[in-house]
mmCIF file of C-alpha atoms in Angstrom:
data_model
loop_
_atom_site.group_PDB
_atom_site.id
_atom_site.type_symbol
_atom_site.label_atom_id
_atom_site.label_comp_id
_atom_site.label_asym_id
_atom_site.label_seq_id
_atom_site.Cartn_x
_atom_site.Cartn_y
_atom_site.Cartn_z
ATOM 1 C CA MET A 138 135.224 -75.789 149.180
ATOM 2 C CA MET A 139 134.178 -76.399 145.029
ATOM 3 C CA PRO A 140 130.685 -75.522 144.584
ATOM 4 C CA THR A 141 128.149 -78.385 144.743
ATOM 5 C CA GLY A 142 126.974 -77.635 141.352
ATOM 6 C CA GLY A 143 130.091 -77.823 139.557
ATOM 7 C CA PHE A 144 130.948 -81.376 140.964
ATOM 8 C CA THR A 145 127.453 -82.602 140.639
ATOM 9 C CA LEU A 146 128.273 -81.763 136.630
ATOM 10 C CA LEU A 147 131.165 -83.555 136.517
ATOM 11 C CA ILE A 148 130.080 -87.094 137.823
ATOM 12 C CA HIS A 149 127.079 -86.335 135.711
ATOM 13 C CA LEU A 150 129.293 -85.689 132.504
ATOM 14 C CA PHE A 151 131.307 -88.906 133.603
ATOM 15 C CA ILE A 152 128.599 -91.741 133.810
ATOM 16 C CA ASN A 153 127.242 -90.061 131.246
ATOM 17 C CA ALA A 154 130.877 -90.511 129.058
ATOM 18 C CA ILE A 155 130.999 -94.059 130.402
ATOM 19 C CA PHE A 156 127.451 -95.150 128.318
ATOM 20 C CA PHE A 157 128.442 -93.420 125.226
ATOM 21 C CA VAL A 158 131.885 -94.781 124.720
ATOM 22 C CA ALA A 159 130.606 -98.258 125.569
ATOM 23 C CA ARG A 160 127.875 -97.613 122.719
ATOM 24 C CA LEU A 161 130.248 -96.581 120.431
ATOM 25 C CA VAL A 162 132.105 -99.548 120.767
ATOM 26 C CA GLY A 163 129.567 -102.273 120.835
ATOM 27 C CA ILE A 164 129.998 -102.738 124.491
ATOM 28 C CA THR A 165 126.135 -103.885 126.097
ATOM 29 C CA ARG A 166 125.175 -104.577 129.420
ATOM 30 C CA THR A 167 125.075 -108.074 128.934
ATOM 31 C CA SER A 168 128.525 -108.374 127.448
ATOM 32 C CA VAL A 169 130.586 -105.780 129.408
ATOM 33 C CA VAL A 170 133.756 -107.526 131.277
ATOM 34 C CA LEU A 171 135.604 -106.148 133.831
ATOM 35 C CA PRO A 172 138.751 -105.260 131.878
ATOM 36 C CA GLU A 173 136.718 -103.363 129.135
ATOM 37 C CA VAL A 174 134.958 -101.538 131.315
ATOM 38 C CA ALA A 175 138.022 -100.162 133.655
ATOM 39 C CA LEU A 176 139.788 -99.640 130.013
ATOM 40 C CA LEU A 177 136.639 -97.509 129.513
ATOM 41 C CA ALA A 178 136.508 -95.816 133.093
ATOM 42 C CA LEU A 179 140.470 -95.256 133.827
ATOM 43 C CA PRO A 180 141.030 -92.495 131.600
ATOM 44 C CA LEU A 181 137.891 -90.623 131.976
ATOM 45 C CA LEU A 182 138.356 -90.822 135.878
ATOM 46 C CA VAL A 183 141.684 -89.317 135.211
ATOM 47 C CA VAL A 184 139.667 -86.253 133.659
ATOM 48 C CA LEU A 185 137.279 -86.278 136.573
ATOM 49 C CA ILE A 186 139.629 -85.632 139.365
ATOM 50 C CA PHE A 187 142.127 -82.980 137.235
ATOM 51 C CA GLY A 188 138.710 -81.292 136.834
ATOM 52 C CA ALA A 189 137.814 -81.394 139.796
ATOM 53 C CA ALA A 190 141.031 -80.161 141.365
ATOM 54 C CA HIS A 191 141.346 -77.490 138.480
ATOM 55 C CA LEU A 192 137.759 -76.227 140.356
ATOM 56 C CA VAL A 193 139.124 -76.284 143.573
ATOM 57 C CA ILE A 194 142.232 -74.838 143.062
ATOM 58 C CA THR A 195 140.398 -71.928 140.627
ATOM 59 C CA GLN A 196 138.562 -70.874 143.138
ATOM 60 C CA ALA A 197 141.258 -71.221 146.184
ATOM 61 C CA LEU A 198 143.105 -68.861 143.442
ATOM 62 C CA ALA A 199 140.429 -66.662 141.767
ATOM 63 C CA GLU A 200 138.390 -64.762 144.407
ATOM 64 C CA GLU A 201 135.121 -65.025 143.052
ATOM 65 C CA PRO A 202 133.544 -68.717 142.946
ATOM 66 C CA THR A 203 134.332 -70.635 139.565
ATOM 67 C CA TYR A 204 130.774 -71.184 138.789
ATOM 68 C CA SER A 205 130.588 -66.905 138.630
ATOM 69 C CA TYR A 206 132.418 -67.177 135.304
ATOM 70 C CA PHE A 207 129.935 -68.198 133.617
ATOM 71 C CA THR A 208 127.442 -65.827 134.494
ATOM 72 C CA PRO A 209 126.543 -63.209 131.841
ATOM 73 C CA ALA A 210 127.892 -59.196 131.899
ATOM 74 C CA ALA A 211 125.175 -57.078 132.642
ATOM 75 C CA ALA A 212 123.609 -54.988 130.098
ATOM 76 C CA PRO A 213 124.561 -51.033 129.606
ATOM 77 C CA CYS A 214 122.054 -49.048 131.334
ATOM 78 C CA PRO A 215 120.068 -46.502 128.927
ATOM 79 C CA LYS A 216 121.036 -42.964 129.625
ATOM 80 C CA PRO A 217 118.949 -41.431 132.601
ATOM 81 C CA GLU A 218 116.827 -38.483 132.650
ATOM 82 C CA PRO A 219 118.428 -35.288 132.927
ATOM 83 C CA ILE A 220 118.947 -33.695 136.753
ATOM 84 C CA ASP A 221 117.444 -30.488 137.631
ATOM 85 C CA PHE A 222 120.348 -29.046 139.579
ATOM 86 C CA GLU A 223 117.927 -25.717 140.159
ATOM 87 C CA ARG A 224 116.375 -27.679 142.772
ATOM 88 C CA PRO A 225 118.456 -28.833 145.941
ATOM 89 C CA THR A 226 120.364 -31.708 145.238
ATOM 90 C CA VAL A 227 120.768 -34.666 147.249
ATOM 91 C CA VAL A 228 123.352 -37.678 147.317
ATOM 92 C CA LEU A 229 122.287 -40.559 149.300
ATOM 93 C CA ARG A 230 126.000 -43.047 149.638
ATOM 94 C CA ILE A 231 125.136 -46.119 151.020
ATOM 95 C CA ASP A 232 128.550 -47.740 152.124
ATOM 96 C CA ASP A 233 129.751 -51.314 152.473
ATOM 97 C CA VAL A 234 126.810 -52.602 150.589
ATOM 98 C CA GLN A 235 127.947 -56.447 150.420
ATOM 99 C CA ALA A 236 127.630 -59.850 150.246
ATOM 100 C CA TYR A 237 125.653 -61.640 153.419
ATOM 101 C CA MET A 238 126.944 -58.942 156.208
ATOM 102 C CA TRP A 239 123.721 -57.172 156.423
ATOM 103 C CA ARG A 240 122.567 -57.903 153.103
ATOM 104 C CA ASP A 241 118.622 -57.294 153.900
ATOM 105 C CA ILE A 242 119.544 -53.701 155.483
ATOM 106 C CA SER A 243 121.024 -53.052 152.610
ATOM 107 C CA ILE A 244 118.121 -54.175 150.061
ATOM 108 C CA ARG A 245 116.079 -52.344 152.516
ATOM 109 C CA MET A 246 117.500 -49.014 152.490
ATOM 110 C CA THR A 247 117.697 -49.284 148.732
ATOM 111 C CA ASP A 248 113.999 -50.142 148.498
ATOM 112 C CA ASP A 249 112.677 -47.114 150.687
ATOM 113 C CA ALA A 250 114.901 -44.425 148.671
ATOM 114 C CA LEU A 251 113.187 -45.397 145.244
ATOM 115 C CA ALA A 252 110.044 -45.435 146.879
ATOM 116 C CA ARG A 253 110.724 -41.750 147.528
ATOM 117 C CA SER A 254 111.838 -41.612 144.262
ATOM 118 C CA MET A 255 115.693 -40.951 145.546
ATOM 119 C CA PRO A 256 117.758 -43.172 143.883
ATOM 120 C CA PRO A 257 121.121 -43.934 145.878
ATOM 121 C CA VAL A 258 124.334 -44.746 145.065
ATOM 122 C CA LEU A 259 125.487 -47.941 146.268
ATOM 123 C CA GLY A 260 129.283 -48.624 147.253
ATOM 124 C CA VAL A 261 129.498 -51.950 146.799
ATOM 125 C CA ILE A 262 132.400 -54.100 148.183
ATOM 126 C CA PRO A 263 133.456 -56.359 144.705
ATOM 127 C CA LYS A 264 134.944 -59.318 146.801
ATOM 128 C CA GLY A 265 132.715 -62.105 147.104
ATOM 129 C CA LEU A 266 129.954 -60.307 145.437
ATOM 130 C CA SER A 267 128.955 -63.525 143.711
ATOM 131 C CA ARG A 268 128.707 -65.800 145.753
ATOM 132 C CA ASP A 269 125.831 -63.805 147.428
ATOM 133 C CA VAL A 270 123.173 -64.857 144.716
ATOM 134 C CA ALA A 271 120.750 -63.080 146.182
ATOM 135 C CA LEU A 272 122.217 -59.938 146.461
ATOM 136 C CA THR A 273 124.279 -60.115 142.925
ATOM 137 C CA SER A 274 120.664 -60.695 141.605
ATOM 138 C CA TYR A 275 119.135 -57.570 143.366
ATOM 139 C CA LEU A 276 122.045 -55.396 142.015
ATOM 140 C CA LYS A 277 121.560 -56.476 138.218
ATOM 141 C CA SER A 278 118.100 -56.103 138.543
ATOM 142 C CA HIS A 279 118.018 -52.458 140.037
ATOM 143 C CA ARG A 280 121.219 -51.516 138.618
ATOM 144 C CA CYS A 281 119.571 -48.859 136.017
ATOM 145 C CA GLU A 282 117.508 -47.422 139.116
ATOM 146 C CA VAL A 283 120.499 -46.685 141.351
ATOM 147 C CA GLU A 284 124.638 -46.341 140.484
ATOM 148 C CA ILE A 285 126.326 -48.826 141.834
ATOM 149 C CA ALA A 286 130.101 -47.549 142.747
ATOM 150 C CA MET A 287 133.096 -49.592 143.615
ATOM 151 C CA HIS A 288 133.639 -49.585 147.259
ATOM 152 C CA GLY A 289 137.645 -50.893 147.700
ATOM 153 C CA TRP A 290 138.189 -54.340 146.584
ATOM 154 C CA ASP A 291 137.934 -56.163 149.699
ATOM 155 C CA HIS A 292 137.856 -53.605 152.086
ATOM 156 C CA ILE A 293 140.558 -55.134 154.705
ATOM 157 C CA PRO A 294 142.739 -52.512 156.554
ATOM 158 C CA VAL A 295 146.133 -52.292 156.296
ATOM 159 C CA GLU A 296 148.387 -53.171 159.491
ATOM 160 C CA ASP A 297 148.160 -49.275 160.832
ATOM 161 C CA GLY A 298 144.111 -49.679 160.199
ATOM 162 C CA SER A 299 144.255 -47.343 157.929
ATOM 163 C CA GLY A 300 142.208 -48.262 154.521
ATOM 164 C CA GLU A 301 142.780 -50.448 151.568
ATOM 165 C CA PHE A 302 143.665 -48.217 149.279
ATOM 166 C CA ALA A 303 145.656 -45.386 151.680
ATOM 167 C CA TYR A 304 149.176 -45.963 150.624
ATOM 168 C CA LEU A 305 149.001 -48.139 147.498
ATOM 169 C CA SER A 306 151.239 -47.001 144.523
ATOM 170 C CA THR A 307 149.696 -47.015 140.883
ATOM 171 C CA GLY A 308 150.449 -50.160 140.124
ATOM 172 C CA GLU A 309 149.089 -52.031 143.364
ATOM 173 C CA ALA A 310 145.804 -49.488 143.166
ATOM 174 C CA LEU A 311 145.533 -50.857 139.158
ATOM 175 C CA GLU A 312 145.756 -54.005 140.382
ATOM 176 C CA HIS A 313 143.150 -53.995 142.985
ATOM 177 C CA LEU A 314 140.946 -51.788 141.197
ATOM 178 C CA LEU A 315 140.866 -54.094 137.630
ATOM 179 C CA ARG A 316 140.315 -56.439 139.736
ATOM 180 C CA GLY A 317 136.958 -55.096 141.476
ATOM 181 C CA ILE A 318 135.849 -54.254 137.682
ATOM 182 C CA GLU A 319 135.426 -57.110 136.804
ATOM 183 C CA ALA A 320 133.926 -58.498 139.844
ATOM 184 C CA LEU A 321 131.337 -55.683 139.380
ATOM 185 C CA ALA A 322 130.566 -56.555 135.633
ATOM 186 C CA ARG A 323 128.433 -59.238 135.995
ATOM 187 C CA VAL A 324 126.058 -56.954 138.062
ATOM 188 C CA SER A 325 126.811 -53.441 136.427
ATOM 189 C CA ALA A 326 128.189 -52.028 133.174
ATOM 190 C CA ASP A 327 128.344 -48.605 133.987
ATOM 191 C CA VAL A 328 130.212 -48.600 137.092
ATOM 192 C CA VAL A 329 132.641 -44.771 137.154
ATOM 193 C CA THR A 330 132.987 -43.661 140.696
ATOM 194 C CA PHE A 331 135.018 -45.173 143.123
ATOM 195 C CA ILE A 332 134.757 -44.625 147.331
ATOM 196 C CA PRO A 333 137.707 -45.873 149.118
ATOM 197 C CA PRO A 334 137.686 -47.831 152.269
ATOM 198 C CA GLU A 335 138.026 -45.299 155.283
ATOM 199 C CA ASN A 336 137.423 -42.472 152.591
ATOM 200 C CA GLU A 337 141.184 -42.584 152.758
ATOM 201 C CA ILE A 338 142.864 -42.869 149.041
ATOM 202 C CA SER A 339 146.425 -42.566 148.102
ATOM 203 C CA ASP A 340 147.828 -40.277 145.581
ATOM 204 C CA GLY A 341 148.957 -43.200 143.387
ATOM 205 C CA THR A 342 144.853 -44.654 143.772
ATOM 206 C CA ILE A 343 143.977 -41.544 142.585
ATOM 207 C CA GLU A 344 146.474 -41.518 139.608
ATOM 208 C CA ALA A 345 145.301 -45.406 138.683
ATOM 209 C CA LEU A 346 141.163 -44.413 138.457
ATOM 210 C CA PRO A 347 140.982 -43.089 135.069
ATOM 211 C CA MET A 348 143.402 -46.104 134.029
ATOM 212 C CA ALA A 349 140.637 -48.118 135.464
ATOM 213 C CA GLY A 350 137.797 -46.159 133.844
ATOM 214 C CA LEU A 351 136.664 -44.884 136.754
ATOM 215 C CA PRO A 352 136.731 -41.090 136.359
ATOM 216 C CA ILE A 353 135.049 -40.181 139.997
ATOM 217 C CA PHE A 354 135.990 -41.175 143.424
ATOM 218 C CA SER A 355 134.067 -39.706 146.349
ATOM 219 C CA SER A 356 136.160 -39.578 149.780
ATOM 220 C CA GLY A 357 136.361 -37.500 152.896
ATOM 221 C CA GLN A 358 138.875 -34.827 152.679
ATOM 222 C CA GLY A 359 136.710 -32.301 151.367
ATOM 223 C CA ARG A 360 137.242 -32.538 147.965
ATOM 224 C CA PRO A 361 134.215 -31.741 145.124
ATOM 225 C CA GLY A 362 132.456 -35.269 145.625
ATOM 226 C CA ASP A 363 134.022 -36.147 148.993
ATOM 227 C CA TYR A 364 130.457 -36.657 151.660
ATOM 228 C CA ASP A 365 129.599 -33.390 153.541
ATOM 229 C CA ILE A 366 127.414 -35.609 156.246
ATOM 230 C CA SER A 367 127.676 -38.582 158.060
ATOM 231 C CA THR A 368 124.571 -39.866 159.788
ATOM 232 C CA TYR A 369 127.195 -41.631 161.866
ATOM 233 C CA ASP A 370 129.143 -39.767 164.297
ATOM 234 C CA PHE A 371 132.348 -42.150 164.452
ATOM 235 C CA VAL A 372 133.809 -40.347 167.759
ATOM 236 C CA LEU A 373 130.742 -40.076 170.082
ATOM 237 C CA GLU A 374 129.894 -43.695 168.756
ATOM 238 C CA ARG A 375 126.438 -42.879 168.115
ATOM 239 C CA LEU A 376 123.684 -42.055 164.934
ATOM 240 C CA GLU A 377 123.392 -38.420 164.195
ATOM 241 C CA THR A 378 119.738 -37.477 164.883
ATOM 242 C CA PRO A 379 117.933 -36.502 161.392
ATOM 243 C CA GLY A 380 117.788 -32.786 162.180
ATOM 244 C CA TYR A 381 121.367 -32.736 162.443
ATOM 245 C CA VAL A 382 121.819 -34.003 159.259
ATOM 246 C CA LEU A 383 118.904 -32.062 157.266
ATOM 247 C CA SER A 384 120.053 -28.819 158.563
ATOM 248 C CA HIS A 385 123.301 -29.420 157.755
ATOM 249 C CA CYS A 386 122.172 -30.450 153.970
ATOM 250 C CA ARG A 387 120.287 -26.665 154.157
ATOM 251 C CA ARG A 388 122.548 -24.817 154.693
ATOM 252 C CA LEU A 389 124.614 -26.565 151.842
ATOM 253 C CA PHE A 390 121.319 -26.039 149.548
ATOM 254 C CA ASP A 391 121.234 -22.205 150.440
ATOM 255 C CA GLU A 392 124.813 -21.990 149.053
ATOM 256 C CA GLY A 393 123.736 -23.651 146.225
ATOM 257 C CA ALA A 394 125.845 -27.029 146.295
ATOM 258 C CA PRO A 395 124.655 -30.701 146.688
ATOM 259 C CA CYS A 396 124.588 -32.201 149.978
ATOM 260 C CA ILE A 397 126.548 -35.593 149.945
ATOM 261 C CA ILE A 398 125.129 -38.168 152.513
ATOM 262 C CA MET A 399 127.045 -40.982 154.029
ATOM 263 C CA PHE A 400 124.831 -43.833 154.933
ATOM 264 C CA HIS A 401 126.374 -47.159 156.273
ATOM 265 C CA PRO A 402 123.422 -49.945 156.492
ATOM 266 C CA GLN A 403 125.699 -51.651 160.164
ATOM 267 C CA ASP A 404 124.227 -48.385 161.617
ATOM 268 C CA TYR A 405 121.038 -49.303 161.634
ATOM 269 C CA ALA A 406 121.962 -52.951 162.754
ATOM 270 C CA VAL A 407 121.793 -54.878 166.622
ATOM 271 C CA ASN A 408 123.708 -58.226 166.297
ATOM 272 C CA GLY A 409 123.443 -58.063 162.540
ATOM 273 C CA GLU A 410 119.905 -57.844 162.585
ATOM 274 C CA LEU A 411 117.705 -54.283 161.565
ATOM 275 C CA ASP A 412 116.909 -52.389 164.661
ATOM 276 C CA ALA A 413 113.418 -50.766 163.945
ATOM 277 C CA GLU A 414 114.139 -47.679 165.918
ATOM 278 C CA LYS A 415 117.695 -46.513 164.498
ATOM 279 C CA TYR A 416 115.844 -47.643 161.187
ATOM 280 C CA GLU A 417 113.140 -44.956 161.987
ATOM 281 C CA ARG A 418 115.939 -42.178 161.882
ATOM 282 C CA TYR A 419 116.935 -43.669 158.186
ATOM 283 C CA LEU A 420 113.128 -42.804 157.079
ATOM 284 C CA ALA A 421 112.995 -39.660 159.115
ATOM 285 C CA ILE A 422 116.007 -38.462 156.673
ATOM 286 C CA LEU A 423 114.329 -39.603 153.829
ATOM 287 C CA ASP A 424 111.276 -38.207 154.318
ATOM 288 C CA GLY A 425 112.508 -35.069 155.578
ATOM 289 C CA LEU A 426 114.318 -34.434 152.385
ATOM 290 C CA ALA A 427 111.306 -35.571 150.507
ATOM 291 C CA SER A 428 109.389 -32.695 151.873
ATOM 292 C CA GLU A 429 111.983 -29.966 151.104
ATOM 293 C CA GLY A 430 111.647 -30.834 147.314
ATOM 294 C CA VAL A 431 115.160 -31.977 146.696
ATOM 295 C CA VAL A 432 116.104 -33.781 143.578
ATOM 296 C CA ALA A 433 118.671 -37.149 144.220
ATOM 297 C CA ALA A 434 121.374 -37.598 142.297
ATOM 298 C CA ARG A 435 123.686 -40.550 141.421
ATOM 299 C CA PHE A 436 127.953 -39.253 141.698
ATOM 300 C CA SER A 437 126.877 -40.242 137.372
ATOM 301 C CA ASP A 438 124.528 -37.442 137.294
ATOM 302 C CA LEU A 439 127.410 -35.163 138.645
ATOM 303 C CA TYR A 440 129.788 -36.634 135.798
ATOM 304 C CA ASP A 441 130.403 -33.463 134.313
ATOM 305 C CA GLN A 442 131.321 -31.610 137.583
ATOM 306 C CA LEU A 443 133.201 -34.523 139.164
ATOM 307 C CA ALA A 444 135.140 -36.328 136.482
ATOM 308 C CA LYS A 445 138.915 -36.434 137.171
#
């Protein structure tokens, strides 16, 4: 469907163009006759029809609404303060941040982390993002406080259920990545991290990442930068207890390693709405980390250790 604003604008321009041309040729309201009106209106009507068709086709073929192309790109952020890596370090990786679905939960999770001086990494799904004005505005206004990472392009699994980037060749991956970068440019000019859907990444994708300007990736296959602990047990289909997550992180802190925790907003929802009881577990993890004096880093803060 064409954006209502675009269609209304075309109608407005069409009507004003008729009156403008009428004044140019000296036609007044009292002297207008039907043939003269037809001569003026017909070419402008043709332009209107073709313009409307162009908007509809462009939106159908492009993955973003037409009006988004007029949205200014986000300005780069100033360089953040250096992280004290002598302290226990945690990375809060919140995946599946996307247009509309669980938006309010994603925003609340981010706000609660920032309230405890723990900036998270938001794994944002680019496709369709600009359709959600509220989320786009929020991400753009907070882009210098959090890290915005690319979480796939559309996050649609392939036929066997594997992640979107599990089997892509270098060329295929690069095409998806560049589309994602273009979409995310409207909310952040500092995207350097890629989080593959389902934590599955092909060799072709790894090869394409630097070509797309994404030198860091975080998956789940034991590489540097991959997540260490998930707050959800996908086998037993249940949330992990805060104590279990915190104890896992403590072991890593004792080894001098950062703890990368993977969260998903839907894990704290029931029927798409926030579940207060489940959400208490998220807050307990944040408060537990804060009480131990950890410092929250973003993947971009770990660039020297993680850049491929």
